[in-house]
Tab-separated table of C-alpha atoms in Angstrom:
chain	number	residue	atom	x	y	z
G	1	UNK	CA	0.000	0.000	0.000
G	2	UNK	CA	1.279	3.433	-0.864
G	3	UNK	CA	-0.148	5.223	2.135
G	4	UNK	CA	-1.349	4.318	5.574
G	5	UNK	CA	-3.755	6.023	7.925
G	6	UNK	CA	-2.402	5.424	11.417
G	7	UNK	CA	-4.901	4.826	14.157
G	8	UNK	CA	-5.024	7.249	17.053
G	9	UNK	CA	-6.324	4.457	19.213
G	10	UNK	CA	-3.920	2.952	21.726
G	11	UNK	CA	-3.791	0.663	24.702
G	12	UNK	CA	-6.436	-1.916	25.631
G	13	UNK	CA	-8.690	-1.451	22.625
G	14	UNK	CA	-11.254	-4.092	21.618
G	15	UNK	CA	-10.542	-6.432	18.674
G	16	UNK	CA	-13.052	-4.642	16.450
G	17	UNK	CA	-10.896	-1.504	16.582
G	18	UNK	CA	-7.876	-3.240	15.045
G	19	UNK	CA	-10.084	-4.660	12.297
G	20	UNK	CA	-11.785	-1.331	11.609
G	21	UNK	CA	-8.432	0.500	11.479
G	22	UNK	CA	-7.184	-2.015	8.906
G	23	UNK	CA	-10.324	-1.670	6.775
G	24	UNK	CA	-9.974	2.116	6.695
G	25	UNK	CA	-6.267	1.912	5.842
G	26	UNK	CA	-6.964	-0.444	2.954
G	27	UNK	CA	-9.809	1.727	1.698
G	28	UNK	CA	-7.636	4.863	1.763
G	29	UNK	CA	-4.956	3.039	-0.207
G	30	UNK	CA	-7.477	1.724	-2.773
G	31	UNK	CA	-6.314	-1.774	-1.850
G	32	UNK	CA	-8.545	-4.880	-1.854
G	33	UNK	CA	-10.315	-5.465	1.457
G	34	UNK	CA	-10.031	-9.202	2.139
G	35	UNK	CA	-9.342	-11.405	5.127
G	36	UNK	CA	-5.681	-11.704	4.136
G	37	UNK	CA	-5.189	-7.992	3.462
G	38	UNK	CA	-6.876	-7.061	6.753
G	39	UNK	CA	-4.507	-9.340	8.655
G	40	UNK	CA	-1.521	-7.878	6.812
G	41	UNK	CA	-2.636	-4.311	7.546
G	42	UNK	CA	-3.203	-5.149	11.216
G	43	UNK	CA	0.365	-6.397	11.619
G	44	UNK	CA	1.683	-9.529	13.264
G	45	UNK	CA	1.254	-8.367	16.857
G	46	UNK	CA	-2.412	-7.472	16.349
G	47	UNK	CA	-3.093	-10.703	14.458
G	48	UNK	CA	-1.836	-12.604	17.483
G	49	UNK	CA	-4.400	-10.796	19.620
G	50	UNK	CA	-7.318	-10.974	17.187
G	51	UNK	CA	-8.216	-14.471	16.033
G	52	UNK	CA	-9.502	-15.060	12.523
G	53	UNK	CA	-13.012	-15.989	13.668
G	54	UNK	CA	-13.348	-12.544	15.286
G	55	UNK	CA	-12.511	-10.905	11.966
G	56	UNK	CA	-15.061	-13.104	10.178
G	57	UNK	CA	-17.741	-12.267	12.748
G	58	UNK	CA	-17.059	-8.536	12.643
G	59	UNK	CA	-17.069	-8.422	8.838
G	60	UNK	CA	-20.424	-10.199	8.868
G	61	UNK	CA	-21.796	-7.703	11.403
G	62	UNK	CA	-20.476	-4.714	9.451
G	63	UNK	CA	-22.072	-6.050	6.278
G	64	UNK	CA	-25.402	-6.534	8.073
G	65	UNK	CA	-25.211	-2.942	9.293
G	66	UNK	CA	-24.471	-1.548	5.820
G	67	UNK	CA	-20.928	-0.417	6.645
G	68	UNK	CA	-19.286	-2.728	4.110
G	69	UNK	CA	-20.484	-4.753	1.132
G	70	UNK	CA	-19.134	-7.906	-0.445
G	71	UNK	CA	-18.357	-7.096	-4.071
G	72	UNK	CA	-17.706	-10.578	-5.437
G	73	UNK	CA	-21.165	-11.982	-4.798
G	74	UNK	CA	-20.809	-15.341	-6.579
G	75	UNK	CA	-19.394	-16.913	-3.384
G	76	UNK	CA	-17.942	-19.936	-5.179
G	77	UNK	CA	-16.320	-22.507	-2.868
G	78	UNK	CA	-12.782	-21.430	-2.033
G	79	UNK	CA	-13.229	-17.934	-3.496
G	80	UNK	CA	-11.914	-15.188	-1.237
G	81	UNK	CA	-14.414	-12.569	-0.134
G	82	UNK	CA	-13.656	-9.012	-1.281
G	83	UNK	CA	-15.359	-6.091	0.422
G	84	UNK	CA	-15.972	-2.403	-0.256
G	85	UNK	CA	-16.248	0.156	2.530
G	86	UNK	CA	-19.599	1.920	2.127
G	87	UNK	CA	-19.801	3.999	5.317
G	88	UNK	CA	-16.649	5.366	6.905
G	89	UNK	CA	-18.024	6.719	10.167
G	90	UNK	CA	-14.661	7.812	11.526
G	91	UNK	CA	-11.910	6.414	13.673
G	92	UNK	CA	-14.058	4.694	16.303
G	93	UNK	CA	-15.056	1.184	15.251
G	94	UNK	CA	-18.836	0.732	15.054
G	95	UNK	CA	-20.321	-1.406	17.802
G	96	UNK	CA	-22.539	-3.484	15.606
G	97	UNK	CA	-24.477	-6.619	16.464
G	98	UNK	CA	-24.965	-9.729	14.344
G	99	UNK	CA	-28.239	-8.334	12.967
G	100	UNK	CA	-26.592	-5.023	12.003
G	101	UNK	CA	-28.059	-2.947	14.820
G	102	UNK	CA	-25.917	-0.917	17.209
G	103	UNK	CA	-26.355	-0.961	21.003
G	104	UNK	CA	-26.583	2.350	22.852
G	105	UNK	CA	-23.218	3.658	24.061
G	106	UNK	CA	-22.341	2.995	27.720
G	107	UNK	CA	-23.204	5.755	30.179
G	108	UNK	CA	-19.637	6.972	30.610
G	109	UNK	CA	-19.165	7.358	26.874
G	110	UNK	CA	-22.394	9.322	26.703
G	111	UNK	CA	-21.162	11.595	29.500
G	112	UNK	CA	-17.701	11.999	27.950
G	113	UNK	CA	-19.161	13.113	24.641
G	114	UNK	CA	-21.771	15.296	26.294
G	115	UNK	CA	-19.440	17.232	28.588
G	116	UNK	CA	-17.485	18.404	25.550
G	117	UNK	CA	-20.466	20.348	24.212
G	118	UNK	CA	-22.543	21.559	27.184
G	119	UNK	CA	-20.160	24.080	28.705
G	120	UNK	CA	-20.133	24.099	32.509
G	121	UNK	CA	-22.376	21.692	34.371
G	122	UNK	CA	-23.333	20.063	37.650
G	123	UNK	CA	-23.566	16.324	38.187
G	124	UNK	CA	-27.333	16.434	37.815
G	125	UNK	CA	-27.107	18.467	34.603
G	126	UNK	CA	-24.543	16.126	33.070
G	127	UNK	CA	-26.619	13.057	33.966
G	128	UNK	CA	-29.732	14.624	32.456
G	129	UNK	CA	-27.998	15.787	29.269
G	130	UNK	CA	-26.245	12.448	28.729
G	131	UNK	CA	-29.300	10.264	29.379
G	132	UNK	CA	-31.254	8.640	26.587
G	133	UNK	CA	-34.463	6.618	26.589
G	134	UNK	CA	-32.511	3.386	26.301
G	135	UNK	CA	-29.517	4.363	28.453
G	136	UNK	CA	-30.372	6.637	31.393
G	137	UNK	CA	-27.493	8.003	33.472
G	138	UNK	CA	-27.940	8.311	37.231
G	139	UNK	CA	-26.757	11.414	39.064
G	140	UNK	CA	-24.600	9.252	41.357
G	141	UNK	CA	-22.889	7.787	38.289
G	142	UNK	CA	-22.243	11.279	36.921
G	143	UNK	CA	-20.928	12.497	40.276
G	144	UNK	CA	-18.482	9.572	40.523
G	145	UNK	CA	-17.229	10.147	36.987
G	146	UNK	CA	-16.862	13.893	37.544
G	147	UNK	CA	-14.843	13.268	40.712
G	148	UNK	CA	-12.377	11.050	38.881
G	149	UNK	CA	-12.145	13.413	35.902
G	150	UNK	CA	-11.350	16.309	38.224
G	151	UNK	CA	-8.645	14.289	39.987
G	152	UNK	CA	-7.149	13.397	36.604
G	153	UNK	CA	-7.226	17.073	35.516
G	154	UNK	CA	-9.694	16.576	32.684
G	155	UNK	CA	-12.168	18.950	34.321
G	156	UNK	CA	-11.697	22.314	35.976
G	157	UNK	CA	-13.822	23.389	38.938
G	158	UNK	CA	-15.898	26.431	37.995
G	159	UNK	CA	-17.729	26.624	41.331
G	160	UNK	CA	-16.674	24.454	44.288
G	161	UNK	CA	-19.417	22.435	45.935
G	162	UNK	CA	-20.725	23.768	49.245
G	163	UNK	CA	-23.595	22.797	51.554
G	164	UNK	CA	-26.782	23.021	49.500
G	165	UNK	CA	-24.931	24.181	46.376
G	166	UNK	CA	-23.688	21.631	43.809
G	167	UNK	CA	-20.278	22.105	42.263
G	168	UNK	CA	-19.981	23.218	38.658
G	169	UNK	CA	-17.363	21.887	36.283
G	170	UNK	CA	-16.042	22.361	32.773
G	171	UNK	CA	-13.884	20.302	30.419
G	172	UNK	CA	-10.314	21.567	30.079
G	173	UNK	CA	-10.115	21.959	26.260
G	174	UNK	CA	-6.559	20.657	26.006
G	175	UNK	CA	-7.588	17.509	27.883
G	176	UNK	CA	-9.936	16.244	25.173
G	177	UNK	CA	-7.829	13.283	24.059
G	178	UNK	CA	-10.234	11.552	21.693
G	179	UNK	CA	-13.651	9.952	21.276
G	180	UNK	CA	-13.283	7.083	23.757
G	181	UNK	CA	-14.256	7.811	27.348
G	182	UNK	CA	-11.566	7.584	30.029
G	183	UNK	CA	-12.301	4.497	32.116
G	184	UNK	CA	-12.469	3.991	35.866
G	185	UNK	CA	-10.840	0.680	36.707
G	186	UNK	CA	-11.516	-1.501	39.726
G	187	UNK	CA	-8.246	-0.347	41.254
G	188	UNK	CA	-9.622	3.215	41.177
G	189	UNK	CA	-7.286	4.141	38.380
G	190	UNK	CA	-8.362	6.293	35.475
G	191	UNK	CA	-7.183	4.877	32.167
G	192	UNK	CA	-7.410	6.813	28.908
G	193	UNK	CA	-7.870	4.406	25.957
G	194	UNK	CA	-7.200	7.234	23.495
G	195	UNK	CA	-3.608	7.541	24.691
G	196	UNK	CA	-3.109	4.106	26.243
G	197	UNK	CA	-1.999	5.548	29.574
G	198	UNK	CA	-3.088	5.538	33.198
G	199	UNK	CA	-3.828	9.191	33.950
G	200	UNK	CA	-4.705	8.950	37.624
G	201	UNK	CA	-4.153	6.325	40.312
G	202	UNK	CA	-5.492	6.690	43.817
G	203	UNK	CA	-2.839	6.115	46.486
G	204	UNK	CA	-4.121	3.688	49.114
G	205	UNK	CA	-2.550	4.105	52.534
G	206	UNK	CA	-1.581	1.249	54.814
G	207	UNK	CA	-2.772	0.911	58.424
G	208	UNK	CA	0.311	2.802	59.544
G	209	UNK	CA	-0.672	5.740	57.379
G	210	UNK	CA	2.076	5.221	54.820
G	211	UNK	CA	1.208	4.932	51.080
């Protein structure tokens, strides 16, 4: 291929992201989109992580959702499948089911995308703005996410919280790292899948008071 579109995704990304990146690279290079070319574009390390059956399943799902189309429709035994990209929806790999439908985004992703566009907000306002009919976001969930984002310096405090008055917050523009929401891990770390780095880790003290 004469040119390559590097992914801005990094870190613990799902298998579909490697496949989607490869499809977009091949499409940009006007190269055939096949099982073999996808594996080549992904690279050896990614191929080790993403088994062939996952590629087959994701291609089937993308076709059902109208993102790609098989161009050699005869499907003779042993004939390789060649696909065309119909809908390039951007860097983030579509979450598409077997029947071609897409599930609603998780609550944290809804909040992450929402806080970029609503200006300053309280926990209740973020939860309300990010909620959908199929994926409501609770205020407690928003408050927890805001707390971690503040600790990781993604959000600035516009108005500190005080008795009877909720705090107000705003996204720090330079801290928008990409479309995937920073994740809170069980260890109370905040991991940013856009950069592949742990941004914040809570220090847990021992009984003697030492970290």
